[in-house]
Short mmCIF file of C-alpha atoms and ligand atoms in Angstrom, two decimals:
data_model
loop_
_atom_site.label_atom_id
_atom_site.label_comp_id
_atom_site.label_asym_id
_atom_site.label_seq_id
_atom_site.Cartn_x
_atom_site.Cartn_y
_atom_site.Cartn_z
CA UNK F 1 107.75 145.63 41.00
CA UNK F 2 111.23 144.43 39.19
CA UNK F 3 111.11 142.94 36.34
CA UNK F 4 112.47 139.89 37.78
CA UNK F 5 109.30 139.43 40.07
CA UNK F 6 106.38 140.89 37.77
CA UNK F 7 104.30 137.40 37.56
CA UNK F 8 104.70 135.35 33.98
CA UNK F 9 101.46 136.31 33.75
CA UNK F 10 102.20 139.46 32.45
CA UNK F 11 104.48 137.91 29.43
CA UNK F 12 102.34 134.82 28.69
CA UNK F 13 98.73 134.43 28.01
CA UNK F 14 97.13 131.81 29.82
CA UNK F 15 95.04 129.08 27.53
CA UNK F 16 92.35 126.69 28.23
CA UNK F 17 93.09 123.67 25.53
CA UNK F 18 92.52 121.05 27.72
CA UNK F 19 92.51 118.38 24.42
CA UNK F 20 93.35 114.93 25.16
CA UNK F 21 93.15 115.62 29.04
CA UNK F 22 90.07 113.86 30.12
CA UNK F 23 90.42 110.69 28.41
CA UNK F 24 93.27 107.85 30.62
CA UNK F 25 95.44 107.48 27.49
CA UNK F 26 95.96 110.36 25.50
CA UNK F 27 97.46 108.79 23.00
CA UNK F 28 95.57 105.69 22.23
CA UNK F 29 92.93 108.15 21.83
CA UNK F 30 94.67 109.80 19.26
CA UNK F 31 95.15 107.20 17.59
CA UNK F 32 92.21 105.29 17.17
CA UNK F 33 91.58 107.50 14.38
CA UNK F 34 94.58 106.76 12.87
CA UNK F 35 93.88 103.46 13.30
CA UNK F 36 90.14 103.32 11.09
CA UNK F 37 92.12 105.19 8.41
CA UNK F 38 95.21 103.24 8.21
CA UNK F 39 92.79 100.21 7.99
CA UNK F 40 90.85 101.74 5.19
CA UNK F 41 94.17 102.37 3.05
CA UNK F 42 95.29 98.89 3.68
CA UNK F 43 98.53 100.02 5.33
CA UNK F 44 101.45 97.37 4.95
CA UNK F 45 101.33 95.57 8.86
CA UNK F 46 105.23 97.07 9.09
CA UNK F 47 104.30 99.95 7.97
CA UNK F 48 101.75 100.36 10.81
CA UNK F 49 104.06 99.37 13.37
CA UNK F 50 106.21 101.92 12.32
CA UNK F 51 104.00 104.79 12.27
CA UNK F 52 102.39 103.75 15.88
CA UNK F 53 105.66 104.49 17.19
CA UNK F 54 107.11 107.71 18.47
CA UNK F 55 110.74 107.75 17.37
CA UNK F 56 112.55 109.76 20.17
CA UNK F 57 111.28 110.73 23.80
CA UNK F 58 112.75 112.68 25.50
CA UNK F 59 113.28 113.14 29.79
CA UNK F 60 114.75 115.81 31.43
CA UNK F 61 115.45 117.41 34.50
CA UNK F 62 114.73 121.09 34.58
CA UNK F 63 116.76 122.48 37.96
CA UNK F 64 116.00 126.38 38.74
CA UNK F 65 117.24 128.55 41.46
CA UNK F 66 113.55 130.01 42.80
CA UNK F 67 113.96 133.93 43.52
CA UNK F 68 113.86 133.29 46.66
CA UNK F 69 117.12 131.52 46.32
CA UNK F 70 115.61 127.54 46.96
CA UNK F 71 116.71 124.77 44.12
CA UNK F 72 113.21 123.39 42.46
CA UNK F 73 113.59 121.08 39.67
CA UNK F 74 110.61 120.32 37.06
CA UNK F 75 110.40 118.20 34.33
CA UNK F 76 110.44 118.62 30.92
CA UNK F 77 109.29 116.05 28.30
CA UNK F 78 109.99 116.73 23.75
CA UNK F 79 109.43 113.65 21.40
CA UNK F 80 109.94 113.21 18.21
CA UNK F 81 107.10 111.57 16.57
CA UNK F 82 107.96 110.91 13.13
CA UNK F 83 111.00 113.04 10.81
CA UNK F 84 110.39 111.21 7.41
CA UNK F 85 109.13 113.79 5.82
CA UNK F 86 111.44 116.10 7.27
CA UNK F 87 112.50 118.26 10.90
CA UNK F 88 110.01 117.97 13.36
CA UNK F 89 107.98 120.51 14.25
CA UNK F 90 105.32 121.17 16.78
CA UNK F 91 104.65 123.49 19.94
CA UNK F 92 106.29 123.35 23.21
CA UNK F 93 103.88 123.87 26.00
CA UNK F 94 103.83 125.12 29.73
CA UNK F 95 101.44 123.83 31.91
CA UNK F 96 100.86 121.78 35.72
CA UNK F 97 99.40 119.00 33.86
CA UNK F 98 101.83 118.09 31.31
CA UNK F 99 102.42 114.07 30.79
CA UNK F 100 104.62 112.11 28.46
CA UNK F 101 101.56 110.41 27.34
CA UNK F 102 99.88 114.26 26.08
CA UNK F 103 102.97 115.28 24.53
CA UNK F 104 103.50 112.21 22.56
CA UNK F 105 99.99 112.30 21.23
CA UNK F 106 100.24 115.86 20.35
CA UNK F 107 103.56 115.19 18.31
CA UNK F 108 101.22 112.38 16.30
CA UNK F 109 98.47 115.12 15.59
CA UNK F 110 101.66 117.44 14.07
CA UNK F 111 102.84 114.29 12.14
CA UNK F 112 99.19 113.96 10.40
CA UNK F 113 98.45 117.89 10.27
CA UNK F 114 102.22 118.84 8.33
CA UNK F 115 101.54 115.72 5.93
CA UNK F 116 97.62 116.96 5.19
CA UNK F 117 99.32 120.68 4.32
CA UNK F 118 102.18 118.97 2.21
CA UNK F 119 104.93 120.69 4.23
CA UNK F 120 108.63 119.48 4.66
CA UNK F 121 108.12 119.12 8.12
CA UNK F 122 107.29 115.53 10.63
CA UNK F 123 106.04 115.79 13.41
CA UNK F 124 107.01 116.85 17.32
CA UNK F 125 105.93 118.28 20.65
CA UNK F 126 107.63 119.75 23.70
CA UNK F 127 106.53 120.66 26.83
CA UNK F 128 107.35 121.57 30.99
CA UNK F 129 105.50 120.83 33.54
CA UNK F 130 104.89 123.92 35.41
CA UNK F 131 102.51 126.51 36.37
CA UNK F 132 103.44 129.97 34.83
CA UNK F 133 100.85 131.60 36.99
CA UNK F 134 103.05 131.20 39.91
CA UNK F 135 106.48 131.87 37.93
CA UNK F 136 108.03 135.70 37.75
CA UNK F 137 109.16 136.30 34.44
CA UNK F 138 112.74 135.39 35.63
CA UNK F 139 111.90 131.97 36.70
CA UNK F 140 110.09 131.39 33.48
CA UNK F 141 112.90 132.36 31.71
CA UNK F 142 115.00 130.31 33.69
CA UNK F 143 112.91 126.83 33.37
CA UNK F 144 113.13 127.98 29.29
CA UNK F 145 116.43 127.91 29.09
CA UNK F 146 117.67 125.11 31.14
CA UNK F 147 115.14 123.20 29.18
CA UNK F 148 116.41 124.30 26.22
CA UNK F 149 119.89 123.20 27.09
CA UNK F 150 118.49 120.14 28.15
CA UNK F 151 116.75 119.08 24.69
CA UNK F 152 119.57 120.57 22.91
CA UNK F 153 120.12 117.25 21.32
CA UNK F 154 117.22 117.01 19.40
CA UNK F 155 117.00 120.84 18.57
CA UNK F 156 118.14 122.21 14.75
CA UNK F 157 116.59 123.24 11.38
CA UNK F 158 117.10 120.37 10.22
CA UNK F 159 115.99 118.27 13.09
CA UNK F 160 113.44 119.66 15.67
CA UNK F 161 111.95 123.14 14.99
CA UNK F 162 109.08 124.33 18.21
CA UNK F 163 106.75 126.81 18.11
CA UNK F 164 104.51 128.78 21.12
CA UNK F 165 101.53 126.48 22.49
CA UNK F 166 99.82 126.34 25.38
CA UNK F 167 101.35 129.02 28.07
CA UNK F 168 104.35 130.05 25.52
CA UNK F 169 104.81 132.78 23.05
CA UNK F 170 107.18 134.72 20.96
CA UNK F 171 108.69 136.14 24.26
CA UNK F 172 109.55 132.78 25.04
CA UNK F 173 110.63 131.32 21.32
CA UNK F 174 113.09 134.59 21.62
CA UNK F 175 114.50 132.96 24.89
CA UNK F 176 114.39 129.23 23.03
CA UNK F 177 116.41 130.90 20.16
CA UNK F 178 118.89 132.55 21.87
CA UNK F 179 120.40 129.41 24.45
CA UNK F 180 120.52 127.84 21.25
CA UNK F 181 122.51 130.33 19.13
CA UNK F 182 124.76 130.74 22.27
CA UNK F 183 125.85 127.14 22.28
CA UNK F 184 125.93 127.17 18.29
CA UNK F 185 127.79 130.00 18.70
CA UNK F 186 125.77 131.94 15.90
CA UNK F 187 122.64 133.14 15.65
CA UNK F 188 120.52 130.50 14.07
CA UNK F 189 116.67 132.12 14.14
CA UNK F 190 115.71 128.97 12.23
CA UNK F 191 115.57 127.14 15.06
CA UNK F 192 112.13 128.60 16.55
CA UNK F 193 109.01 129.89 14.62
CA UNK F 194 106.74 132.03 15.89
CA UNK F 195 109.14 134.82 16.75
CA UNK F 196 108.49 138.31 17.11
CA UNK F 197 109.30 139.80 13.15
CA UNK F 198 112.16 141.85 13.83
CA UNK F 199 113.73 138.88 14.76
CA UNK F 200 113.27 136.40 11.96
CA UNK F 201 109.11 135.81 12.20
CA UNK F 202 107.19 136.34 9.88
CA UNK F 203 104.36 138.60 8.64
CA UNK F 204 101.22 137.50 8.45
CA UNK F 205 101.54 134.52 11.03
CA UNK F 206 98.96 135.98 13.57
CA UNK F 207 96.69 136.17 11.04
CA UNK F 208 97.54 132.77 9.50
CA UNK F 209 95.03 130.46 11.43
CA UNK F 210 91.61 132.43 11.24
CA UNK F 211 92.90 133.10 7.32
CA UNK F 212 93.10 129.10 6.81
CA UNK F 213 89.65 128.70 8.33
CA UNK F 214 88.75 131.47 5.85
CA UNK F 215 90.22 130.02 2.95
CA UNK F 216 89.02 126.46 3.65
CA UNK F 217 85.23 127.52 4.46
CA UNK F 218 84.97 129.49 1.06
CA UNK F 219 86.49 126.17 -0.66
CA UNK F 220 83.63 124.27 1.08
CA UNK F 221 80.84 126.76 -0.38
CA UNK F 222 81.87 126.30 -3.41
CA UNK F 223 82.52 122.30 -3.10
CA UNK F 224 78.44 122.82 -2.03
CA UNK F 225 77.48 124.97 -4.49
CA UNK F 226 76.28 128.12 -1.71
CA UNK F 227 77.33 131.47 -3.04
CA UNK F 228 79.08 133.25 -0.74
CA UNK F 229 77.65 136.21 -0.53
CA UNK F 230 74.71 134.00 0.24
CA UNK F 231 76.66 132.47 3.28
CA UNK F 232 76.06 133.36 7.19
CA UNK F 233 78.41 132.53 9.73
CA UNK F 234 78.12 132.11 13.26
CA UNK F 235 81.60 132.00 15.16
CA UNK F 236 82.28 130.80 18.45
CA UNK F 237 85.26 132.10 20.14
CA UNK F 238 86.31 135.50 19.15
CA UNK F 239 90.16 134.94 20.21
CA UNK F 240 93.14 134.76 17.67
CA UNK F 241 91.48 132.59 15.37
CA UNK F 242 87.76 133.77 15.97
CA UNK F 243 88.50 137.30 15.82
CA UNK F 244 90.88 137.20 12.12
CA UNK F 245 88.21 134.37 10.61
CA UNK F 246 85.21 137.01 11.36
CA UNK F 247 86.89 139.99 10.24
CA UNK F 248 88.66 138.20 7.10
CA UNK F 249 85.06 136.11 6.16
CA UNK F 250 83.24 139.61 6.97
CA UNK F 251 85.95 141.18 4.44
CA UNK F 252 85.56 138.66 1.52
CA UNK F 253 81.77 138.85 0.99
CA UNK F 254 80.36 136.64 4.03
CA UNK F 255 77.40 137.81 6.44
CA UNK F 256 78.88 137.12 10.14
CA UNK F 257 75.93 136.87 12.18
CA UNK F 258 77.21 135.57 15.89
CA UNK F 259 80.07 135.99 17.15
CA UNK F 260 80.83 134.51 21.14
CA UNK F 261 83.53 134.24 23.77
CA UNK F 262 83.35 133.25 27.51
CA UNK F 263 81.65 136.64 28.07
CA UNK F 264 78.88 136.13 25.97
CA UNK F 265 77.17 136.83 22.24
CA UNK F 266 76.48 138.86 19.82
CA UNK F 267 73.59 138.32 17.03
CA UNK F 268 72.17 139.97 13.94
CA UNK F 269 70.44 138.28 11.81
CA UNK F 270 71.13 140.83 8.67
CA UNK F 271 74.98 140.46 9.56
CA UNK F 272 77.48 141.75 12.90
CA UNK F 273 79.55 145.23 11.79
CA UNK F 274 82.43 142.82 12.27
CA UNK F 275 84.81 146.27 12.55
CA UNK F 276 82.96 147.84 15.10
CA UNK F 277 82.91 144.82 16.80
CA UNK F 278 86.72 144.79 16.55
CA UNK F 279 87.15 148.02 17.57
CA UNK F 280 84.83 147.44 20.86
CA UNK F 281 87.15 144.18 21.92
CA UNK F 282 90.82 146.25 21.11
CA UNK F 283 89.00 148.81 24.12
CA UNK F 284 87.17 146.20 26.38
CA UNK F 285 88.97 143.18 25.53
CA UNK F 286 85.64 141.52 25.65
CA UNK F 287 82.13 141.23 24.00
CA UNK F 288 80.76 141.54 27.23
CA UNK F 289 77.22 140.99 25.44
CA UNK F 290 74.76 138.47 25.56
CA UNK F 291 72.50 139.64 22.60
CA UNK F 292 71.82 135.69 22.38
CA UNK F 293 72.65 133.06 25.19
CA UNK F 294 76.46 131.98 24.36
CA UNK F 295 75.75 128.01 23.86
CA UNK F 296 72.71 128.72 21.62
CA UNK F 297 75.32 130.07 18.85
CA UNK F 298 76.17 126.36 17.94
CA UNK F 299 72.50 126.04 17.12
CA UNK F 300 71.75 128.85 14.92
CA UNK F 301 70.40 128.70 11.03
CA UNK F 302 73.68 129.75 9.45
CA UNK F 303 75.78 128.23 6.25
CA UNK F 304 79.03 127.69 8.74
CA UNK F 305 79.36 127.50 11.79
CA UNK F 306 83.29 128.14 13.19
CA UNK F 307 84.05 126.55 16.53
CA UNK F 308 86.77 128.33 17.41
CA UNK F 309 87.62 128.38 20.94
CA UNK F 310 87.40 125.58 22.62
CA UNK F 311 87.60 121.51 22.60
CA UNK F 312 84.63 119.27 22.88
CA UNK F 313 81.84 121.85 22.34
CA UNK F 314 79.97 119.91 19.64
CA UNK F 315 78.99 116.65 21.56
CA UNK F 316 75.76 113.92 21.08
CA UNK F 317 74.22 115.89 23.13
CA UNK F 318 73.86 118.99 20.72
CA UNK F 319 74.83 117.66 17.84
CA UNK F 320 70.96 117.09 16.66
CA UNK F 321 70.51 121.05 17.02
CA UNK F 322 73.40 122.06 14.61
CA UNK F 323 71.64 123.60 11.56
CA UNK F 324 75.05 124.91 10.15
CA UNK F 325 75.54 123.30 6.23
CA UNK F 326 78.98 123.79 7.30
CA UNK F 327 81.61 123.29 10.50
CA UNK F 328 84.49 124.96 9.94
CA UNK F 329 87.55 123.44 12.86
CA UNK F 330 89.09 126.85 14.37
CA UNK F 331 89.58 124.80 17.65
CA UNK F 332 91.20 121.88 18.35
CA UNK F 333 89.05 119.06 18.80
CA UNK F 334 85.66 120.68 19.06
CA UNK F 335 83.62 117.55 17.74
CA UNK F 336 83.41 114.26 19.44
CA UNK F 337 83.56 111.52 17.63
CA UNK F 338 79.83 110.81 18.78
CA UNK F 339 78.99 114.19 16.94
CA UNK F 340 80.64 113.35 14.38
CA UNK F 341 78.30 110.02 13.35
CA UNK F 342 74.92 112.36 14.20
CA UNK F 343 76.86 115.43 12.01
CA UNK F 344 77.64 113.05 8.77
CA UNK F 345 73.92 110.99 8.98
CA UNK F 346 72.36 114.84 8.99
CA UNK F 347 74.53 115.67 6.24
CA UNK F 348 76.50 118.49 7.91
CA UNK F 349 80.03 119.19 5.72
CA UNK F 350 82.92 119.46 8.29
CA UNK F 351 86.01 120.32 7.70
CA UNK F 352 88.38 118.87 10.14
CA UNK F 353 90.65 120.53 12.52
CA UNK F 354 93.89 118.97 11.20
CA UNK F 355 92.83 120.49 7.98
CA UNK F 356 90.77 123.52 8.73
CA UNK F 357 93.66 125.17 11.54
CA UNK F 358 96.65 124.11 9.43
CA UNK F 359 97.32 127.92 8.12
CA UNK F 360 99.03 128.60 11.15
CA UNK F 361 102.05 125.53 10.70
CA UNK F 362 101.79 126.63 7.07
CA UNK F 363 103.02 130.18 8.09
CA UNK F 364 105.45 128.64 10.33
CA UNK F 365 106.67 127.15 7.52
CA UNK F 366 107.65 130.11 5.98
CA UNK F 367 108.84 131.32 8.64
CA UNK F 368 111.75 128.74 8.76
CA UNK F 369 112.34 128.88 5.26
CA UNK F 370 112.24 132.80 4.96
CA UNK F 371 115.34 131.95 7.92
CA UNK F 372 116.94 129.32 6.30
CA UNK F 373 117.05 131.79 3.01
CA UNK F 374 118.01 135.09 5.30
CA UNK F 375 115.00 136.87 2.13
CA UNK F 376 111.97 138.11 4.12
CA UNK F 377 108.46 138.10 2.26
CA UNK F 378 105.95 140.46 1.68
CA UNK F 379 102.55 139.85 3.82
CA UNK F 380 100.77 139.66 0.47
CA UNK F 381 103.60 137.19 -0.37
CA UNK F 382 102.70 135.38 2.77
CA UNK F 383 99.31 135.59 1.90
CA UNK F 384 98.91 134.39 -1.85
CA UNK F 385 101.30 130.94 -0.68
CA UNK F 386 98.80 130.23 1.74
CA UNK F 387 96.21 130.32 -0.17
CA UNK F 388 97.90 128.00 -2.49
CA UNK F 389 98.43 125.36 -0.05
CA UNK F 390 95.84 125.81 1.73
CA UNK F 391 93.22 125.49 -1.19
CA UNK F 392 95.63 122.44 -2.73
CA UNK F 393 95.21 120.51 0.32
CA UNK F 394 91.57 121.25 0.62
CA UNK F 395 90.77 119.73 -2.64
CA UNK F 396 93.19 116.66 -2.30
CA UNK F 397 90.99 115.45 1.16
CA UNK F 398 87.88 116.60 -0.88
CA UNK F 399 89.24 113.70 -3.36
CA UNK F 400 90.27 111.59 -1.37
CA UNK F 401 87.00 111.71 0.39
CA UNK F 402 84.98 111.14 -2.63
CA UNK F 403 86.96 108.39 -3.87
CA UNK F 404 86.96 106.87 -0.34
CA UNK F 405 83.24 107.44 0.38
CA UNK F 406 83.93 108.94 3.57
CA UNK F 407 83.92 111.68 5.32
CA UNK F 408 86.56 114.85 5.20
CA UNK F 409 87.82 113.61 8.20
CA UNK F 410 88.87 110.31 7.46
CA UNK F 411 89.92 111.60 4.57
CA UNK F 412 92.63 114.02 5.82
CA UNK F 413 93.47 111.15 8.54
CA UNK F 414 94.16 108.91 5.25
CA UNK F 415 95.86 111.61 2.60
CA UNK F 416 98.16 112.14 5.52
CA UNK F 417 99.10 109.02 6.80
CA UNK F 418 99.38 107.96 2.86
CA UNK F 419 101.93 110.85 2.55
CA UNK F 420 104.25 109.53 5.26
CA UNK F 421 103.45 105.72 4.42
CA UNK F 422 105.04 106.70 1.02
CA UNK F 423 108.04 108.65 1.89
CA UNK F 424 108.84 105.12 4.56
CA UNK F 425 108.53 103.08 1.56
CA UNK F 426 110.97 104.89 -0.82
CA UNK F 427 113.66 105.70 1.80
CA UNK F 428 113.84 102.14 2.93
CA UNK F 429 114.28 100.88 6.71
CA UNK F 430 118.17 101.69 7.63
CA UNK F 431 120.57 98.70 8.55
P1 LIG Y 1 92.49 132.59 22.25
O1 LIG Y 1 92.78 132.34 23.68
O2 LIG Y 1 93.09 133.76 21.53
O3 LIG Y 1 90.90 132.70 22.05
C1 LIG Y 1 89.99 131.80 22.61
C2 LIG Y 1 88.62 132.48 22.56
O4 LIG Y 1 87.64 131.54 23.02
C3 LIG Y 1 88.50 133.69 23.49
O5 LIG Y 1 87.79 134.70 22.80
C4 LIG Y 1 87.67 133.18 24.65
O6 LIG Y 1 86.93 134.20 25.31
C5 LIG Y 1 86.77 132.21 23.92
N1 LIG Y 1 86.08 131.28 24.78
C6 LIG Y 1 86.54 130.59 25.87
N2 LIG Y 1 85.56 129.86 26.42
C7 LIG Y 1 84.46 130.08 25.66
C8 LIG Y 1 83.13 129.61 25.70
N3 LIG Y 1 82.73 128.76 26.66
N4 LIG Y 1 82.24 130.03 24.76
C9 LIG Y 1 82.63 130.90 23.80
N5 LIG Y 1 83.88 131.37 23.70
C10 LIG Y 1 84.78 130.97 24.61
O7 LIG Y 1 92.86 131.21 21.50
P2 LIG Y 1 93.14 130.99 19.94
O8 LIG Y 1 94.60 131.11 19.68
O9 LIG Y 1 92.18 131.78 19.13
O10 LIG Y 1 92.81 129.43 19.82
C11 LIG Y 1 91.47 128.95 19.77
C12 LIG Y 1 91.50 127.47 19.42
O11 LIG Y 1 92.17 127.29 18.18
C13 LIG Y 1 92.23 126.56 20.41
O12 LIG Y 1 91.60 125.29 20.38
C14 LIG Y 1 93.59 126.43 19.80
O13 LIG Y 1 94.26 125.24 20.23
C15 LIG Y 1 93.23 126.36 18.33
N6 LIG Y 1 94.32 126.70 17.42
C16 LIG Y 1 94.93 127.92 17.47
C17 LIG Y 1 95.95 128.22 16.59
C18 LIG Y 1 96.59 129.57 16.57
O14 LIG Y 1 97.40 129.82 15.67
N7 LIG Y 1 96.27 130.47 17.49
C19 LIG Y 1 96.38 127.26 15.66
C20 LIG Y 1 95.72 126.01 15.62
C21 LIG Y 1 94.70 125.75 16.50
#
């Protein structure tokens, strides 16, 4: 098989976040919590208007010559949601399903989950419709390009900076990075995170999301007063995330009792040896075990429980049956908001996803800047920032929360929509 016909299979790994797609508006949905917690801040009535609008959405036309030598032309959607604060910055996904609606909803989420963090960045969100299963690598690189070219307009460091999502990776940001140095004319790595680290990413960004979860679960302990060494974990999902929060909360004194993925689970009640386990999944790929029943995981007697694969797993269903002190966010959108009422009346401590998975923008963050200033960091440089930030922003929603009498989540919504409420009010409305 040619390279040009090996199936972008082979190059991209295919995901299952489905967020936002069962529900008829995706955005609306979004934003009805944005809503509660812009109406428990008081936010000005302009002010509201203007942060319920996307500022630029962007159409295009994505022609491609098939390899069998036929014209197909897909769509491509990127907008803009808000830039306040500074270049916007979100994913670009590749997927059949992609709508205007999704993407624009997304790039609200990216707004909210920068400003919890306290990074420079607004918020955006890109995306193609397309099904890479059924793309050679060529064609895929094709549709990436002439997209690129396409949203050119937006693109910069100091305007629109993607990332991989859904379908996309650092094979891909290396295609994203080099249309755009071509037109620039120089290479401009800053334009893309996410990129493979000889080319301008950065270390410690795989490790970045299950390390946030990490960091913010150990912050929670302590905010509860449970020693860690005290503290069991059960994880669901033993992907990027799942795999780096067990092995980094096995590391720092935690006893990781479950772990799960689509193949099944694995329990011990005295504590997983989170390294052999490791080593078993680098050779199979897989748990392939079923020690307990995969769905009873979200049910066991542990101090946090770590959805971290997939959306809408905690529902009002099961929510009674969670017996975790703690839910730690890995996942997007694991918790309804039905759960989430049952969760806070039982007392269960959750840290949000917009919170709880932000270590992964925050390393993209670096990522741009480490660019921007052409001086590459250490991983324990890496590291010890995200820590900082991550722990900072941990204990502002844990403030804002207790001050508020609500719950982390609101909290977060608030601090966030606060932090770009402000930086509208001191720049002014132009003309
Ligand atoms: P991944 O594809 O690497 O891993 C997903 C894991 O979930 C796999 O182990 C898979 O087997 C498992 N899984 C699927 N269905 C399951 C089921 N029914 N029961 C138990 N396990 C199941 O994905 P990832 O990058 O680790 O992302 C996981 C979640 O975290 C997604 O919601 C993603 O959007 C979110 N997230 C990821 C990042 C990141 O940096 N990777 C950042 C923010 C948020």
């Amino acid at each position: 098989m040619t390279p040009e016909l090996s199936p972008a299979k082979s190059v991209i790994r295919m995901d299952r976040d489905t967020r936002f797609r069962a529900t008829d508006n995706p955005f609306e949905e979004m934003m009805s919590r944005f809503d509660s917690a812009a109406q428990l801040l008081g936010l000005d009535p302009g002010l509201y208007q203007v942060l319920r609008h996307a500022e630029k959405k962007l159409t295009v036309s994505v022609p491609i010559i098939r390899d069998d030598g036929h014209i197909e032309v897909f769509t491509g959607h990127r907008v803009i949601y808000n830039s306040a604060r500074g270049p916007g910055k979100g994913g670009i996904r590749f997927r059949p399903d992609v709508t205007l609606d999704e993407v624009t909803a997304l790039a609200a989420w990216m707004t909210w989950k920068c400003a919890v963090v306290n990074i420079p960045f607004g918020g955006a969100k890109g995306g193609v419709v397309c099904n890479p299963s059924e793309l050679s690598v060529g064609e895929l690189e094709r549709i990436t390009r002439r997209y690129t070219s396409g949203i050119m307009t937006l693109l910069g460091p100091d305007s629109d900076v993607p990332a991989p999502d859904v379908n996309t990776n650092e094979t891909v940001m290396a295609w994203i990075m080099d249309t755009y140095s071509m037109h620039a004319r120089h290479t401009v790595t800053s334009v893309v995170t996410g990129k493979p680290v000889v080319m301008g990413g950065s270390y410690g960004r795989r490790e970045a999301t299950g390390r946030g979860c990490m960091l913010t679960s150990q912050a929670a302990l302590a905010l509860l007063g449970i020693p860690v060494s005290t503290a069991r974990v059960a994880i669901q999902g033993f992907g990027n995330v799942g795999s780096v929060a067990a092995d980094l909360m096995s590391k720092n004194g935690m006893s990781v009792i479950a772990v799960s993925d689509h193949t099944g689970a694995l329990y011990n009640d005295r504590g997983l040896d989170i390294p052999d386990v490791l080593d078993w999944t680098k050779k199979n790929k897989y748990l392939e075990a079923e020690a307990i029943p995969g769905a009873d995981l979200l049910g066991l007697e542990c101090e946090v429980l770590v959805p971290a694969a997939l959306e809408n797993v905690i529902t009002s269903k099961n929510a009674e049956s969670i017996r975790a002190k703690v839910i730690c966010e890995g996942a997007n959108g694991p918790t309804t908001a039905g759960a989430d009422t049952i969760l806070a009346s039982n007392g269960v401590f959750i840290i949000p996803d917009i919170l709880a998975n932000a270590g992964g923008v925050t390393v993209s963050y670096f990522e741009w800047v480490q660019d921007r200033g052409g001086y590459f960091w250490d991983e324990a440089t890496v590291n010890n920032r995200l820590a900082l930030i991550m722990n900072r922003a941990f204990d502002e929603v844990a403030h804002m929360a207790a001050k508020h009498q609500v719950t982390m989540r609101t909290a977060s919504y608030m601090l966030a929509i606060d932090r770009v409420a402000e930086i509208h009010r001191l720049r002014g409305l132009y003309a």
